[in-house]
XYZ file of C-alpha atoms in Angstrom:
181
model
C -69.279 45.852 -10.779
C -69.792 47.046 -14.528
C -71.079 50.241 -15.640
C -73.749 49.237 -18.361
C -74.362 52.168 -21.192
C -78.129 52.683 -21.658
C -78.570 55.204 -24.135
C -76.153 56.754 -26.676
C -75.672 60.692 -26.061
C -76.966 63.175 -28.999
C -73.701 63.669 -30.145
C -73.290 66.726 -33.082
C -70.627 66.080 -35.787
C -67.764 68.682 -35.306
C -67.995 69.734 -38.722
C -71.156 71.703 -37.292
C -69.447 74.891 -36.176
C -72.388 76.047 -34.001
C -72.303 72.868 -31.840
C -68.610 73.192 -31.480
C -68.044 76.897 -30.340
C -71.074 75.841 -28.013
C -69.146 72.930 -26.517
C -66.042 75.330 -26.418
C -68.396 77.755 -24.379
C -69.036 75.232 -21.626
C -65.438 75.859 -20.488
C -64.767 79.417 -18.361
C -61.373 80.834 -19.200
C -59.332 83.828 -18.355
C -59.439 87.353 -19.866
C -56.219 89.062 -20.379
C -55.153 92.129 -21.881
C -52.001 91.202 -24.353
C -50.015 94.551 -24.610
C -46.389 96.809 -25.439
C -45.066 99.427 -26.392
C -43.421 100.624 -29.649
C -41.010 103.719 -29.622
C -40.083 106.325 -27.312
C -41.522 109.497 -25.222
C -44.292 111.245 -27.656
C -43.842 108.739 -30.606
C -44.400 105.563 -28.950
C -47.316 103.667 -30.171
C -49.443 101.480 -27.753
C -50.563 97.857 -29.388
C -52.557 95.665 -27.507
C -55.491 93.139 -27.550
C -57.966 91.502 -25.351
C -57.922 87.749 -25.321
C -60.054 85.083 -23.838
C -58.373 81.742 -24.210
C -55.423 82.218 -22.029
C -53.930 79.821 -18.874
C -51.605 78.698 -16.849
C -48.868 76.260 -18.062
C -45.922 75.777 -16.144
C -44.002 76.811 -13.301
C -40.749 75.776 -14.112
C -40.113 77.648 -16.286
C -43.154 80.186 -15.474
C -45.570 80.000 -18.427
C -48.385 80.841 -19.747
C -50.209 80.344 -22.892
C -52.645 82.673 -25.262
C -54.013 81.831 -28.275
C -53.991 84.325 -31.458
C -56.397 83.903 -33.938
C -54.038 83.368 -37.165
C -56.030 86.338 -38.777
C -55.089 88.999 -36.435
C -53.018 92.383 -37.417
C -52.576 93.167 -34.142
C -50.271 90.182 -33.061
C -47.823 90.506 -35.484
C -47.010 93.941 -33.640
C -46.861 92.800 -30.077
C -44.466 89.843 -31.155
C -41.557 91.370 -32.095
C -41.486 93.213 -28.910
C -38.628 93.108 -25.799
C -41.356 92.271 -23.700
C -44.989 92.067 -23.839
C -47.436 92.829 -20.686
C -50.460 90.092 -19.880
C -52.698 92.332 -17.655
C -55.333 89.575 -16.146
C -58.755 91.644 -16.264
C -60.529 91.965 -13.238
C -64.151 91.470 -12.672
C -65.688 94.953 -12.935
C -63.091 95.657 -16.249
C -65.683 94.060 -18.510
C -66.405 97.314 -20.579
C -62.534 97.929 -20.552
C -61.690 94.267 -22.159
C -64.507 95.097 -24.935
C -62.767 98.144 -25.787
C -59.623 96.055 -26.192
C -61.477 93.697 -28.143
C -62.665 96.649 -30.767
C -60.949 98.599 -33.288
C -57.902 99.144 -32.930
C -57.077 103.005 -32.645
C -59.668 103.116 -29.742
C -58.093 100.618 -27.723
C -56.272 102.951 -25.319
C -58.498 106.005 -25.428
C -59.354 106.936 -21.736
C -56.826 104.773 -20.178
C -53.632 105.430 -18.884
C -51.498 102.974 -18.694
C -48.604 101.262 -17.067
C -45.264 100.371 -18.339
C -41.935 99.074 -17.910
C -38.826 100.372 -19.680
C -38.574 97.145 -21.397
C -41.947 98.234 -23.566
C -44.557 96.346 -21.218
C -47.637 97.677 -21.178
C -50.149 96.888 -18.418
C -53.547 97.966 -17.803
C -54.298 99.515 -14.404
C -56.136 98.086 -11.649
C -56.118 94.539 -13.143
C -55.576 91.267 -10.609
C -52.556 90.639 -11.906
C -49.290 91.939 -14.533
C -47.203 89.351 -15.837
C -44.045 91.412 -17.966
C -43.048 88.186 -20.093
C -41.441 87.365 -23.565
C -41.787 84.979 -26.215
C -41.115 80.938 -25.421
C -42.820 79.763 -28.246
C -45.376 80.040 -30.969
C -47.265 76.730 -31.833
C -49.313 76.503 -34.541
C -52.892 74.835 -34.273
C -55.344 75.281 -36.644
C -56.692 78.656 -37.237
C -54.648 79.941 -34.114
C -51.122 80.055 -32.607
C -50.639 78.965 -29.580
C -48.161 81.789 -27.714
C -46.633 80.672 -25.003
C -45.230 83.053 -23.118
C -42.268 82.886 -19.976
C -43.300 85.598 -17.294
C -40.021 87.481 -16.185
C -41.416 89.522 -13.469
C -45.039 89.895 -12.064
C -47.436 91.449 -9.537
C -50.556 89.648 -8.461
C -53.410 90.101 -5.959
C -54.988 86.865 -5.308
C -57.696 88.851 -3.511
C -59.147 90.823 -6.762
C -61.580 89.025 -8.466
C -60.938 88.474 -11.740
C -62.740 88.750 -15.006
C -64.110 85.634 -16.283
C -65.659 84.569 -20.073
C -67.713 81.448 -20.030
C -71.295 80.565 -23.063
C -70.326 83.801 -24.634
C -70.229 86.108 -21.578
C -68.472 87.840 -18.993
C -68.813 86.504 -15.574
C -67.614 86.365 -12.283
C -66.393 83.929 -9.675
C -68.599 82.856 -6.759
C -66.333 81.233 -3.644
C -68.405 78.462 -2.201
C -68.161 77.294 1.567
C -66.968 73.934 2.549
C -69.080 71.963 4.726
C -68.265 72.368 8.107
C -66.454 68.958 9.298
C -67.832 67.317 12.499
């Protein structure tokens, strides 16, 4: 049997930006909070960012990947850090992710945060911590893809975690399989 093509889809050129960050909106990805520590005691500086297209990429090694819009200040900060903490946002840390989106000498106001002695910084009550460092940088376009090789973790499979998908925060629904008979 042949599948037969009987109309031609209303396709957008990708030169029309709109259409493209709509078709890039269609896919639901991660929120993490990217974040370390610079200095010691009462100096030490927090840096961090929110960001939205992160993933998983490999378990041997253990990676995972963010992308850094080639425009931020903030990045150049975190990467020259020992280590740098992903914090995986969990569903009801929406207004905390948009204050790590915004500017940066608000990021941190309210929270207190968690660290390692390494210079991780981890947001609290998130579904998961991954302390990792740098594996490598590729660069694409008007990002870098980071990947990044988790050294330690923590992770509860059983918080639900914060989701962005068409230009929103969302969260996951579990859906019942059909009982078998």
């Amino acid at each position: 049997m042949t599948a037969t093509i009987d109309t031609i889809p209303d396709l957008a050129p990708v030169s029309d930006s709109k259409a493209l960050r709509a078709a890039y909106s269609c896919f639901p990805s991660g929120v993490v909070a990217v974040c370390t520590r610079r200095g010691e005691g009462d100096s030490a500086t927090l840096i961090g960012m929110a960001a939205s297209s992160f993933t998983t990429v490999s378990l041997d090694p253990p990676l995972v990947s963010v992308c850094v819009q080639n425009t931020s200040s903030t990045w150049p900060l975190i990467r020259t850090a020992p280590a740098i903490g992903v914090s995986v946002f969990a569903g009801h840390q929406t207004d905390l992710c948009k204050q790590l989106a915004g500017p940066a000498e608000h990021r941190f106001a309210g929270i207190t945060p968690l660290t390692t002695e390494k210079g991780a910084v981890f947001v609290p009550h998130a579904a998961a911590h991954l302390s990792c460092t740098i594996h490598n940088e590729i660069q694409a376009g008007d990002h870098t893809v980071v990947l990044l090789e988790i050294d330690t973790l923590r992770a509860d499979p059983g918080v639900e975690p914060l989701v962005f998908h068409a230009s929103t925060f969302r969260a996951l629904e579990a859906r019942k399989e059909p009982n078998a008979t």
